[in-house]
Tab-separated table of C-alpha atoms in Angstrom:
chain	number	residue	atom	x	y	z
A	1	MET	CA	-29.785	-14.053	12.539
A	2	THR	CA	-26.174	-15.147	12.401
A	3	SER	CA	-23.658	-12.425	13.168
A	4	VAL	CA	-21.539	-11.393	10.187
A	5	ASP	CA	-18.513	-12.004	12.391
A	6	GLU	CA	-19.418	-15.652	12.901
A	7	LEU	CA	-17.600	-18.127	10.663
A	8	MET	CA	-18.381	-21.667	9.583
A	9	ASP	CA	-15.671	-24.307	9.670
A	10	TYR	CA	-14.166	-24.511	6.196
A	11	ALA	CA	-14.687	-28.265	5.855
A	12	GLU	CA	-18.392	-27.776	6.525
A	13	VAL	CA	-18.570	-24.893	4.054
A	14	VAL	CA	-17.343	-27.013	1.143
A	15	GLU	CA	-19.566	-29.890	2.243
A	16	ARG	CA	-22.702	-27.732	2.140
A	17	TYR	CA	-21.980	-25.108	-0.541
A	18	ASP	CA	-20.409	-24.686	-3.969
A	19	PRO	CA	-18.375	-21.475	-4.316
A	20	VAL	CA	-18.581	-19.235	-7.381
A	21	LEU	CA	-15.716	-16.822	-8.024
A	22	GLY	CA	-15.341	-13.806	-10.265
A	23	LEU	CA	-11.963	-12.077	-10.319
A	24	GLU	CA	-11.399	-8.560	-11.601
A	25	VAL	CA	-7.742	-7.608	-11.879
A	26	HIS	CA	-6.748	-3.989	-12.467
A	27	VAL	CA	-3.361	-3.485	-14.100
A	28	GLU	CA	-1.635	-0.115	-14.254
A	29	LEU	CA	0.352	0.142	-17.480
A	30	HIS	CA	3.841	1.594	-17.272
A	31	THR	CA	3.498	3.907	-20.252
A	32	ASN	CA	5.432	7.181	-20.138
A	33	THR	CA	2.277	9.275	-19.957
A	34	LYS	CA	-1.266	8.945	-18.670
A	35	MET	CA	-4.206	7.473	-20.561
A	36	PHE	CA	-5.738	10.655	-21.960
A	37	CYS	CA	-3.163	13.400	-21.395
A	38	GLY	CA	0.560	14.100	-21.506
A	39	CYS	CA	1.199	14.038	-17.740
A	40	ALA	CA	4.001	11.792	-16.534
A	41	ASN	CA	2.922	8.319	-15.479
A	42	LEU	CA	5.144	7.954	-12.407
A	43	PHE	CA	4.575	6.251	-9.070
A	44	GLY	CA	4.767	8.595	-6.095
A	45	GLY	CA	6.054	12.158	-6.321
A	46	GLU	CA	4.863	15.195	-4.432
A	47	PRO	CA	1.062	15.164	-4.289
A	48	ASN	CA	-0.727	16.841	-7.187
A	49	THR	CA	2.399	17.530	-9.246
A	50	HIS	CA	1.720	15.092	-12.141
A	51	VAL	CA	-1.554	16.754	-13.139
A	52	CYS	CA	-3.012	18.950	-15.850
A	53	PRO	CA	-6.460	20.352	-16.809
A	54	THR	CA	-7.371	17.091	-18.574
A	55	CYS	CA	-6.700	14.641	-15.737
A	56	LEU	CA	-8.137	17.148	-13.248
A	57	GLY	CA	-11.352	17.288	-15.272
A	58	LEU	CA	-11.313	21.062	-15.717
A	59	PRO	CA	-13.884	22.569	-18.081
A	60	GLY	CA	-12.859	22.702	-21.720
A	61	ALA	CA	-10.035	20.140	-21.434
A	62	LEU	CA	-10.255	17.359	-24.012
A	63	PRO	CA	-8.775	13.833	-23.823
A	64	VAL	CA	-6.546	12.129	-26.399
A	65	VAL	CA	-6.065	8.342	-26.301
A	66	ASN	CA	-2.594	7.026	-25.434
A	67	GLY	CA	-1.595	4.878	-28.425
A	68	LYS	CA	0.933	2.855	-26.422
A	69	ALA	CA	-1.799	1.942	-23.933
A	70	VAL	CA	-3.981	0.650	-26.772
A	71	GLU	CA	-1.053	-1.397	-28.051
A	72	SER	CA	-0.482	-2.861	-24.575
A	73	ALA	CA	-4.187	-3.690	-24.249
A	74	ILE	CA	-4.135	-5.601	-27.539
A	75	ARG	CA	-0.990	-7.520	-26.568
A	76	ILE	CA	-2.556	-8.458	-23.229
A	77	GLY	CA	-5.711	-9.612	-24.994
A	78	LEU	CA	-3.738	-11.732	-27.449
A	79	ALA	CA	-1.708	-13.350	-24.663
A	80	LEU	CA	-4.996	-14.200	-22.917
A	81	ASN	CA	-6.312	-15.908	-26.067
A	82	CYS	CA	-8.954	-13.206	-26.492
A	83	GLU	CA	-10.691	-11.973	-29.602
A	84	ILE	CA	-9.627	-8.426	-30.439
A	85	ALA	CA	-12.409	-6.019	-31.360
A	86	GLU	CA	-12.302	-4.541	-34.829
A	87	TRP	CA	-14.150	-1.514	-33.474
A	88	CYS	CA	-14.717	-0.435	-29.886
A	89	ARG	CA	-15.544	2.690	-27.915
A	90	PHE	CA	-14.906	4.318	-24.600
A	91	ALA	CA	-17.801	5.085	-22.277
A	92	ARG	CA	-18.471	7.333	-19.321
A	93	LYS	CA	-19.019	5.484	-16.051
A	94	ASN	CA	-20.835	8.023	-13.917
A	95	TYR	CA	-20.465	8.176	-10.188
A	96	PHE	CA	-19.379	10.760	-7.665
A	97	TYR	CA	-16.363	10.055	-5.504
A	98	PRO	CA	-13.803	12.565	-4.202
A	99	ASP	CA	-10.877	10.953	-6.029
A	100	MET	CA	-12.751	11.124	-9.365
A	101	PRO	CA	-12.162	14.757	-10.391
A	102	LYS	CA	-14.518	14.544	-13.411
A	103	ASN	CA	-17.277	12.737	-11.470
A	104	PHE	CA	-17.081	10.008	-14.106
A	105	GLN	CA	-14.488	7.466	-15.147
A	106	THR	CA	-13.577	7.060	-18.793
A	107	SER	CA	-13.781	3.306	-19.274
A	108	GLN	CA	-15.192	0.686	-21.644
A	109	TYR	CA	-18.490	-1.012	-20.953
A	110	ASP	CA	-20.214	-3.205	-23.548
A	111	GLU	CA	-17.584	-2.678	-26.252
A	112	PRO	CA	-14.232	-3.802	-24.778
A	113	ILE	CA	-11.089	-4.048	-26.855
A	114	ALA	CA	-10.525	-7.733	-25.953
A	115	PHE	CA	-13.055	-10.392	-25.013
A	116	ASN	CA	-13.831	-14.104	-24.790
A	117	GLY	CA	-10.435	-15.512	-23.807
A	118	TRP	CA	-8.945	-17.985	-21.344
A	119	LEU	CA	-5.913	-18.665	-19.195
A	120	ASP	CA	-4.779	-22.105	-18.024
A	121	VAL	CA	-3.684	-22.005	-14.399
A	122	ALA	CA	-1.499	-24.630	-12.701
A	123	LEU	CA	-2.110	-25.362	-9.012
A	124	ASP	CA	0.616	-26.426	-6.595
A	125	ASP	CA	0.135	-30.126	-7.302
A	126	GLY	CA	0.205	-29.658	-11.071
A	127	THR	CA	-3.576	-29.693	-11.566
A	128	VAL	CA	-4.508	-27.334	-14.417
A	129	VAL	CA	-7.666	-25.211	-14.209
A	130	ARG	CA	-8.885	-23.228	-17.210
A	131	VAL	CA	-10.150	-19.791	-16.195
A	132	GLU	CA	-12.311	-18.181	-18.868
A	133	ILE	CA	-11.880	-14.459	-19.494
A	134	GLU	CA	-14.973	-12.323	-20.075
A	135	ARG	CA	-13.092	-9.243	-21.253
A	136	ALA	CA	-10.051	-7.050	-20.886
A	137	HIS	CA	-10.940	-3.395	-21.258
A	138	MET	CA	-9.181	-0.043	-21.129
A	139	GLU	CA	-9.891	2.666	-18.579
A	140	GLU	CA	-8.195	5.234	-16.369
A	141	ASP	CA	-7.236	5.013	-12.718
A	142	THR	CA	-8.607	7.265	-10.010
A	143	GLY	CA	-6.742	9.559	-7.655
A	144	LYS	CA	-5.910	8.574	-4.091
A	145	SER	CA	-7.568	9.577	-0.846
A	146	LEU	CA	-5.579	9.775	2.385
A	147	HIS	CA	-7.812	9.677	5.447
A	148	VAL	CA	-6.155	11.362	8.410
A	149	GLY	CA	-6.889	11.005	12.109
A	150	GLY	CA	-8.673	7.672	12.252
A	151	ALA	CA	-7.436	4.427	13.734
A	152	THR	CA	-7.786	2.333	10.579
A	153	GLY	CA	-6.707	4.675	7.789
A	154	ARG	CA	-10.222	4.502	6.344
A	155	ILE	CA	-12.748	7.289	6.062
A	156	HIS	CA	-14.783	6.108	9.055
A	157	GLY	CA	-13.492	7.922	12.117
A	158	ALA	CA	-11.062	10.104	10.169
A	159	GLU	CA	-10.764	13.805	11.036
A	160	HIS	CA	-10.197	14.876	7.440
A	161	SER	CA	-9.121	13.545	4.036
A	162	LEU	CA	-6.396	14.633	1.637
A	163	LEU	CA	-6.602	14.064	-2.118
A	164	ASP	CA	-3.715	13.332	-4.471
A	165	TYR	CA	-4.567	13.312	-8.175
A	166	ASN	CA	-1.161	12.136	-9.419
A	167	ARG	CA	-2.675	8.710	-10.120
A	168	ALA	CA	-5.825	10.098	-11.752
A	169	GLY	CA	-5.747	9.186	-15.424
A	170	VAL	CA	-3.042	6.501	-15.213
A	171	PRO	CA	-3.752	3.855	-17.905
A	172	LEU	CA	-5.523	0.780	-16.581
A	173	ILE	CA	-6.462	-2.542	-18.100
A	174	GLU	CA	-9.201	-4.351	-16.204
A	175	ILE	CA	-9.251	-8.106	-16.803
A	176	VAL	CA	-12.544	-9.728	-15.818
A	177	THR	CA	-13.131	-13.466	-15.590
A	178	LYS	CA	-16.320	-15.284	-16.361
A	179	PRO	CA	-17.853	-17.012	-13.304
A	180	ILE	CA	-15.412	-19.626	-12.030
A	181	THR	CA	-17.312	-22.717	-10.860
A	182	GLY	CA	-16.510	-26.300	-9.946
A	183	THR	CA	-13.436	-25.505	-7.849
A	184	GLY	CA	-14.909	-26.683	-4.532
A	185	GLU	CA	-12.517	-26.629	-1.608
A	186	ARG	CA	-9.725	-25.396	-3.872
A	187	ALA	CA	-11.469	-22.115	-4.734
A	188	PRO	CA	-9.094	-19.946	-2.634
A	189	GLU	CA	-6.086	-21.734	-4.150
A	190	VAL	CA	-7.464	-21.254	-7.670
A	191	ALA	CA	-7.936	-17.541	-7.019
A	192	ARG	CA	-4.347	-17.137	-5.883
A	193	ALA	CA	-2.954	-19.275	-8.711
A	194	TYR	CA	-4.902	-17.269	-11.308
A	195	VAL	CA	-3.635	-13.900	-10.079
A	196	THR	CA	-0.108	-15.361	-9.847
A	197	ALA	CA	-0.251	-16.644	-13.426
A	198	LEU	CA	-1.694	-13.347	-14.643
A	199	ARG	CA	1.025	-11.378	-12.857
A	200	ASP	CA	3.722	-13.571	-14.435
A	201	LEU	CA	2.162	-13.134	-17.867
A	202	LEU	CA	1.935	-9.341	-17.587
A	203	LYS	CA	5.522	-9.162	-16.380
A	204	ALA	CA	6.679	-11.232	-19.360
A	205	LEU	CA	4.769	-8.888	-21.698
A	206	ASP	CA	6.576	-5.928	-20.065
A	207	VAL	CA	3.391	-3.838	-19.945
A	208	SER	CA	3.405	-3.220	-16.198
A	209	ASP	CA	5.724	-3.541	-13.227
A	210	VAL	CA	2.903	-5.558	-11.526
A	211	ARG	CA	3.908	-4.268	-8.083
A	212	MET	CA	0.990	-5.305	-5.900
A	213	ASP	CA	2.527	-3.471	-2.947
A	214	GLN	CA	2.396	-0.214	-4.933
A	215	GLY	CA	-1.070	-0.838	-6.350
A	216	SER	CA	-0.043	-1.355	-9.963
A	217	LEU	CA	-1.782	-4.743	-9.814
A	218	ARG	CA	-4.933	-5.023	-7.698
A	219	CYS	CA	-7.542	-7.745	-7.444
A	220	ASP	CA	-11.249	-7.401	-6.691
A	221	ALA	CA	-12.466	-10.813	-5.541
A	222	ASN	CA	-16.163	-11.612	-6.080
A	223	VAL	CA	-17.448	-14.554	-4.043
A	224	SER	CA	-20.858	-16.178	-3.746
A	225	LEU	CA	-22.133	-19.542	-2.533
A	226	MET	CA	-24.706	-21.998	-3.912
A	227	PRO	CA	-26.218	-24.695	-1.697
A	228	LYS	CA	-25.130	-28.109	-2.919
A	229	GLY	CA	-27.429	-29.456	-5.603
A	230	THR	CA	-28.597	-26.039	-6.816
A	231	THR	CA	-27.563	-24.153	-9.940
A	232	GLU	CA	-28.662	-20.569	-9.253
A	233	PHE	CA	-25.772	-18.309	-8.261
A	234	GLY	CA	-25.964	-16.757	-4.824
A	235	THR	CA	-25.625	-13.056	-4.025
A	236	ARG	CA	-22.017	-11.991	-4.389
A	237	THR	CA	-19.758	-9.714	-2.437
A	238	GLU	CA	-16.777	-7.920	-3.938
A	239	THR	CA	-13.668	-7.600	-1.776
A	240	LYS	CA	-11.892	-4.579	-3.238
A	241	ASN	CA	-8.249	-3.862	-4.009
A	242	VAL	CA	-6.631	-6.954	-2.504
A	243	ASN	CA	-2.923	-6.265	-2.919
A	244	SER	CA	-0.976	-9.462	-2.365
A	245	LEU	CA	-1.181	-13.021	-3.675
A	246	ARG	CA	-1.513	-14.465	-0.190
A	247	SER	CA	-4.272	-12.003	0.627
A	248	VAL	CA	-6.293	-13.021	-2.450
A	249	GLU	CA	-6.397	-16.582	-1.125
A	250	ARG	CA	-7.176	-15.478	2.425
A	251	ALA	CA	-9.916	-13.074	1.352
A	252	VAL	CA	-11.730	-15.722	-0.697
A	253	ARG	CA	-11.479	-18.275	2.095
A	254	PHE	CA	-12.738	-15.805	4.696
A	255	GLU	CA	-15.703	-14.737	2.574
A	256	MET	CA	-16.686	-18.365	2.000
A	257	THR	CA	-16.699	-19.080	5.743
A	258	ARG	CA	-18.485	-15.800	6.565
A	259	GLN	CA	-21.168	-16.130	3.907
A	260	ALA	CA	-21.818	-19.776	4.808
A	261	ALA	CA	-22.395	-18.790	8.449
A	262	VAL	CA	-24.828	-16.054	7.417
A	263	LEU	CA	-26.761	-18.379	5.103
A	264	ALA	CA	-26.832	-21.255	7.597
A	265	GLY	CA	-28.218	-18.852	10.213
A	266	GLY	CA	-31.115	-17.883	7.976
A	267	GLY	CA	-29.630	-14.568	6.895
A	268	LYS	CA	-29.175	-13.052	3.464
A	269	ILE	CA	-25.984	-11.917	1.815
A	270	THR	CA	-25.868	-8.227	0.991
A	271	GLN	CA	-24.494	-7.353	-2.434
A	272	GLU	CA	-21.750	-4.998	-1.357
A	273	THR	CA	-18.104	-4.110	-1.578
A	274	ARG	CA	-15.912	-5.237	1.282
A	275	HIS	CA	-12.465	-4.314	2.568
A	276	PHE	CA	-9.756	-6.856	3.408
A	277	ASP	CA	-7.761	-6.432	6.630
A	278	GLU	CA	-4.235	-7.788	6.198
A	279	SER	CA	-3.631	-8.001	9.939
A	280	THR	CA	-6.654	-10.178	10.732
A	281	GLY	CA	-7.297	-11.899	7.402
A	282	SER	CA	-10.922	-10.774	7.590
A	283	THR	CA	-13.214	-8.615	5.477
A	284	SER	CA	-15.507	-5.791	6.564
A	285	SER	CA	-18.473	-4.114	4.944
A	286	GLY	CA	-17.818	-1.221	2.561
A	287	ARG	CA	-20.735	0.110	0.570
A	288	THR	CA	-23.738	-1.346	-1.203
A	289	LYS	CA	-22.620	-2.538	-4.632
A	290	GLU	CA	-24.038	-0.654	-7.607
A	291	THR	CA	-25.365	-2.330	-10.726
A	292	ALA	CA	-24.400	-1.360	-14.256
A	293	GLU	CA	-27.607	0.690	-14.550
A	294	ASP	CA	-26.547	2.802	-11.565
A	295	TYR	CA	-23.434	3.940	-13.421
A	296	ARG	CA	-25.498	5.326	-16.354
A	297	TYR	CA	-22.952	4.283	-18.967
A	298	PHE	CA	-23.060	6.135	-22.260
A	299	PRO	CA	-20.538	6.482	-25.127
A	300	GLU	CA	-17.770	9.018	-24.469
A	301	PRO	CA	-18.535	11.930	-26.832
A	302	ASP	CA	-15.014	13.403	-26.716
A	303	LEU	CA	-13.180	10.316	-28.006
A	304	VAL	CA	-13.350	8.636	-31.410
A	305	PRO	CA	-13.783	4.861	-31.561
A	306	VAL	CA	-10.711	2.615	-31.524
A	307	ALA	CA	-10.510	0.423	-34.639
A	308	PRO	CA	-7.261	-1.580	-34.770
A	309	SER	CA	-6.563	-3.013	-38.201
A	310	ARG	CA	-6.158	-6.766	-38.558
A	311	GLU	CA	-2.678	-6.173	-39.914
A	312	TRP	CA	-1.647	-4.249	-36.812
A	313	VAL	CA	-3.135	-6.898	-34.509
A	314	GLU	CA	-1.178	-9.643	-36.271
A	315	GLU	CA	1.952	-7.515	-36.137
A	316	LEU	CA	1.494	-7.189	-32.373
A	317	ARG	CA	0.884	-10.934	-32.085
A	318	GLY	CA	4.358	-11.363	-33.521
A	319	THR	CA	5.831	-9.280	-30.679
A	320	LEU	CA	4.552	-11.589	-27.939
A	321	PRO	CA	7.486	-12.990	-25.938
A	322	GLU	CA	7.993	-16.553	-24.826
A	323	LEU	CA	5.116	-16.928	-22.391
A	324	PRO	CA	5.872	-17.999	-18.789
A	325	TRP	CA	4.493	-21.533	-19.091
A	326	GLU	CA	6.322	-22.091	-22.389
A	327	ARG	CA	9.534	-20.841	-20.796
A	328	ARG	CA	9.075	-23.155	-17.820
A	329	LYS	CA	8.612	-26.117	-20.120
A	330	ARG	CA	11.825	-25.223	-21.956
A	331	ILE	CA	13.718	-24.702	-18.702
A	332	GLN	CA	12.483	-28.033	-17.365
A	333	GLN	CA	13.888	-29.797	-20.408
A	334	GLU	CA	17.181	-27.877	-20.468
A	335	TRP	CA	17.828	-28.326	-16.759
A	336	ASN	CA	16.484	-31.894	-16.658
A	337	LEU	CA	14.022	-31.133	-13.851
A	338	THR	CA	11.292	-33.424	-12.630
A	339	ASP	CA	7.732	-32.104	-12.449
A	340	ALA	CA	8.094	-31.836	-8.661
A	341	GLU	CA	11.356	-29.865	-8.924
A	342	LEU	CA	9.790	-27.448	-11.400
A	343	ARG	CA	6.753	-26.979	-9.134
A	344	ASP	CA	9.099	-26.207	-6.240
A	345	LEU	CA	10.720	-23.490	-8.350
A	346	VAL	CA	7.380	-22.043	-9.428
A	347	ASN	CA	5.802	-22.187	-5.973
A	348	ALA	CA	8.831	-20.447	-4.462
A	349	GLY	CA	8.634	-17.709	-7.096
A	350	ALA	CA	12.208	-18.590	-8.024
A	351	VAL	CA	12.107	-19.372	-11.752
A	352	ASP	CA	13.303	-15.963	-12.933
A	353	LEU	CA	15.816	-15.659	-10.100
A	354	VAL	CA	17.366	-19.057	-10.779
A	355	ALA	CA	17.446	-18.412	-14.529
A	356	ALA	CA	19.185	-15.073	-13.995
A	357	THR	CA	21.689	-16.727	-11.646
A	358	VAL	CA	22.447	-19.349	-14.299
A	359	GLU	CA	22.904	-16.596	-16.886
A	360	ALA	CA	25.403	-14.983	-14.474
A	361	GLY	CA	27.543	-18.123	-14.418
A	362	ALA	CA	26.168	-20.624	-11.899
A	363	THR	CA	24.925	-24.085	-12.830
A	364	PRO	CA	21.171	-24.770	-12.547
A	365	ALA	CA	21.762	-27.099	-9.584
A	366	GLU	CA	23.875	-24.507	-7.744
A	367	ALA	CA	21.376	-21.719	-8.409
A	368	ARG	CA	18.413	-23.855	-7.328
A	369	SER	CA	20.200	-24.888	-4.154
A	370	TRP	CA	20.677	-21.285	-3.093
A	371	TRP	CA	17.299	-19.844	-4.054
A	372	VAL	CA	15.010	-22.748	-3.186
A	373	ALA	CA	16.830	-24.525	-0.363
A	374	TYR	CA	18.330	-21.525	1.456
A	375	LEU	CA	17.008	-18.120	0.428
A	376	THR	CA	13.351	-19.203	0.417
A	377	LYS	CA	13.704	-19.873	4.165
A	378	GLU	CA	15.247	-16.434	4.609
A	379	ALA	CA	12.343	-14.832	2.753
A	380	ASN	CA	9.800	-16.734	4.865
A	381	ASN	CA	11.574	-15.690	8.066
A	382	ARG	CA	11.405	-12.058	6.953
A	383	GLY	CA	7.818	-12.317	5.738
A	384	VAL	CA	8.656	-11.091	2.218
A	385	GLU	CA	8.537	-12.445	-1.313
A	386	LEU	CA	11.719	-14.158	-2.503
A	387	ALA	CA	12.373	-11.467	-5.118
A	388	GLU	CA	12.206	-8.785	-2.425
A	389	LEU	CA	15.312	-10.073	-0.628
A	390	ALA	CA	18.224	-7.639	-0.732
A	391	ILE	CA	20.399	-9.853	-2.893
A	392	THR	CA	20.679	-10.258	-6.663
A	393	PRO	CA	21.201	-13.268	-8.933
A	394	ALA	CA	24.574	-11.792	-9.929
A	395	GLN	CA	25.659	-11.705	-6.273
A	396	ILE	CA	24.614	-15.320	-5.744
A	397	ALA	CA	26.491	-16.347	-8.886
A	398	ARG	CA	29.580	-14.544	-7.547
A	399	VAL	CA	29.374	-16.431	-4.251
A	400	VAL	CA	29.051	-19.702	-6.172
A	401	ALA	CA	32.164	-18.820	-8.192
A	402	LEU	CA	34.117	-18.087	-5.003
A	403	VAL	CA	33.134	-21.477	-3.584
A	404	ASN	CA	34.131	-23.246	-6.793
A	405	SER	CA	37.508	-21.495	-6.841
A	406	GLY	CA	38.216	-22.579	-3.263
A	407	GLU	CA	38.148	-19.032	-1.896
A	408	LEU	CA	35.067	-19.841	0.201
A	409	THR	CA	33.741	-22.943	1.882
A	410	ASN	CA	30.008	-23.675	1.815
A	411	LYS	CA	29.740	-22.576	5.435
A	412	LEU	CA	31.593	-19.325	4.781
A	413	ALA	CA	29.462	-18.763	1.686
A	414	ARG	CA	26.334	-18.719	3.847
A	415	GLU	CA	27.942	-16.115	6.074
A	416	VAL	CA	28.787	-14.025	3.028
A	417	VAL	CA	25.191	-14.233	1.784
A	418	ALA	CA	23.954	-13.275	5.246
A	419	GLY	CA	26.189	-10.220	5.094
A	420	VAL	CA	24.874	-9.206	1.676
A	421	LEU	CA	21.301	-9.629	2.926
A	422	ALA	CA	22.173	-7.429	5.891
A	423	GLY	CA	23.226	-4.630	3.558
A	424	GLU	CA	26.979	-4.958	4.080
A	425	GLY	CA	27.790	-4.643	0.382
A	426	GLU	CA	29.029	-6.912	-2.379
A	427	PRO	CA	30.326	-10.426	-1.519
A	428	GLU	CA	33.990	-9.346	-1.631
A	429	ALA	CA	33.275	-6.452	0.746
A	430	VAL	CA	31.564	-8.809	3.198
A	431	ILE	CA	34.476	-11.259	3.029
A	432	GLU	CA	36.941	-8.486	3.772
A	433	ALA	CA	34.899	-6.883	6.558
A	434	ARG	CA	34.075	-10.162	8.303
A	435	GLY	CA	37.453	-11.816	7.719
A	436	LEU	CA	35.960	-14.788	5.914
A	437	LYS	CA	38.828	-15.725	3.616
A	438	VAL	CA	39.653	-19.424	3.424
A	439	VAL	CA	42.907	-20.383	5.173
A	440	SER	CA	44.923	-21.781	2.267
A	441	ASP	CA	48.449	-21.448	3.706
A	442	ASP	CA	49.681	-25.040	4.168
A	443	SER	CA	52.011	-24.049	6.986
A	444	ALA	CA	49.119	-22.637	9.001
A	445	LEU	CA	46.959	-25.662	8.243
A	446	GLU	CA	49.758	-28.076	9.126
A	447	ALA	CA	50.178	-26.375	12.493
A	448	ALA	CA	46.443	-26.712	13.157
A	449	VAL	CA	46.502	-30.377	12.075
A	450	ASP	CA	49.469	-31.152	14.338
A	451	GLU	CA	47.718	-29.506	17.266
A	452	ALA	CA	44.536	-31.506	16.663
A	453	LEU	CA	46.451	-34.778	16.307
A	454	ALA	CA	48.339	-34.086	19.534
A	455	ALA	CA	45.070	-33.405	21.333
A	456	GLN	CA	43.527	-36.698	20.122
A	457	PRO	CA	46.350	-39.310	20.122
A	458	ASP	CA	43.898	-42.245	20.091
A	459	VAL	CA	42.334	-40.959	16.871
A	460	ALA	CA	45.781	-40.383	15.371
A	461	ALA	CA	46.671	-43.999	16.197
A	462	LYS	CA	43.545	-45.298	14.404
A	463	ILE	CA	44.459	-43.326	11.317
A	464	ARG	CA	48.006	-44.709	11.361
A	465	ASP	CA	46.499	-48.203	11.662
A	466	GLY	CA	44.681	-47.628	8.361
A	467	LYS	CA	41.294	-46.521	9.707
A	468	VAL	CA	41.206	-43.391	7.558
A	469	ALA	CA	37.516	-42.745	8.346
A	470	ALA	CA	38.702	-41.569	11.757
A	471	ALA	CA	40.313	-38.607	10.012
A	472	GLY	CA	36.920	-36.910	10.067
A	473	ALA	CA	37.306	-36.155	13.784
A	474	ILE	CA	40.623	-34.391	13.186
A	475	VAL	CA	39.239	-32.485	10.188
A	476	GLY	CA	36.323	-31.353	12.349
A	477	ALA	CA	38.671	-30.127	15.069
A	478	VAL	CA	40.747	-28.165	12.549
A	479	MET	CA	37.657	-26.619	11.011
A	480	LYS	CA	36.512	-25.555	14.465
A	481	ALA	CA	39.912	-24.105	15.278
A	482	THR	CA	39.956	-22.118	12.023
A	483	LYS	CA	36.318	-20.996	12.467
A	484	GLY	CA	35.327	-22.877	9.340
A	485	GLN	CA	37.787	-20.994	7.176
A	486	ALA	CA	39.928	-23.988	6.211
A	487	ASP	CA	39.488	-26.061	3.063
A	488	ALA	CA	38.192	-29.323	4.516
A	489	LYS	CA	39.436	-31.341	1.553
A	490	ARG	CA	42.971	-29.970	1.933
A	491	VAL	CA	42.877	-30.497	5.694
A	492	ARG	CA	41.971	-34.166	5.185
A	493	GLU	CA	44.868	-34.579	2.764
A	494	LEU	CA	47.251	-33.128	5.346
A	495	VAL	CA	45.876	-35.330	8.130
A	496	ILE	CA	46.400	-38.489	6.060
A	497	ALA	CA	49.900	-37.328	5.087
A	498	ARG	CA	50.862	-36.558	8.658
A	499	CYS	CA	49.738	-40.024	9.808
A	500	SER	CA	51.381	-41.943	6.996
């Protein structure tokens, strides 16, 4: 029997097996109140302060459906090209877990509000993969368990657990794909690209803050393998609550290599949930995965069916914003970008940042240069997403304006941006604190030019003989002497004038 810790080389995996993916993405809606009660829908807060008898499951408390959550669910379904149900119901999903105060979750089972849709997903090289959507259904989130005393933060080895029900009852939309086949070696990339595209779509719809780091967008990644030449799906595992785009890709890749090693060694895959470890990029066994029958679904008796009128659905269709891919196409045309330049923007997660910088006054080329060519490296060095950097599009646009006005050189501008990233305040505050103003006083520049010419008489002679290209050496010396704070163009003019 092959150890579950043994992995097969990825190239061999895709040579011997065809992967099958199924992605379940849970989206917390940012409504003002919870799904079935009037408690505030807020992230964080003192434990167990955003609760009431309904979301605590106390006897006699009755739920009422959040109308805004239903509206958001319909808009999500429409944006995903889904059919919208004319009549649907909530169901009780029965299972005991400490962070489920009612011992059941109010969800939708066989009667979801949106179903049978699709989303086209662009990979890094421009290849488009259509991911079919099984359904998008409404439900409520669970509370949170904090396991104390263990080494891993999980229940195994913990001394005790604390429960916070602030999140219990928060509105959720679960978006479930149909089996994703035919992706081969690109399966991990497809998984990441799909969740990325879905996150961008939900952000454009303004139904969620899609903060994966705070759990408002979470992905359960189902993976199974079929031996080449076969058509019967293998046994799947479900890696739960993967909370970053990079981790979605890593989790799928790891499961493919782990499952292939088990199968090649004569073992069988256990249908189970698994946990993803960010630090190692590996998954570990959770619990045996239940089937639908185990949950004993039945219609929720305390809630009436949801029956959105066709008129309301069409009215909501009219509220859909410009979708991310449509916006990118427009931006590409307006900014005259090549396909490769647009992909660079998308892959860096910089489209919105560059657009906002342009809106604040920079040109597209200037904004792209900062976000893609410079700040992306800074984000990579810090191990964060580009949007998480401590600098705003407005601040970048201000730095660009200072360069264009001659108050900063390009070199000084980078120092100013470094200061803003370091938390030293607005660009002007950084300039003042670091003494980064451009030396624009001609008398001071002339003195520096004279000193440089005196130090390099052979270069000065070449310039006087008409070899103006030699002026670069003098300009470089002046820039060094002024710590990069001189206007190089003005310095060159003075050098030529002095040697005339």
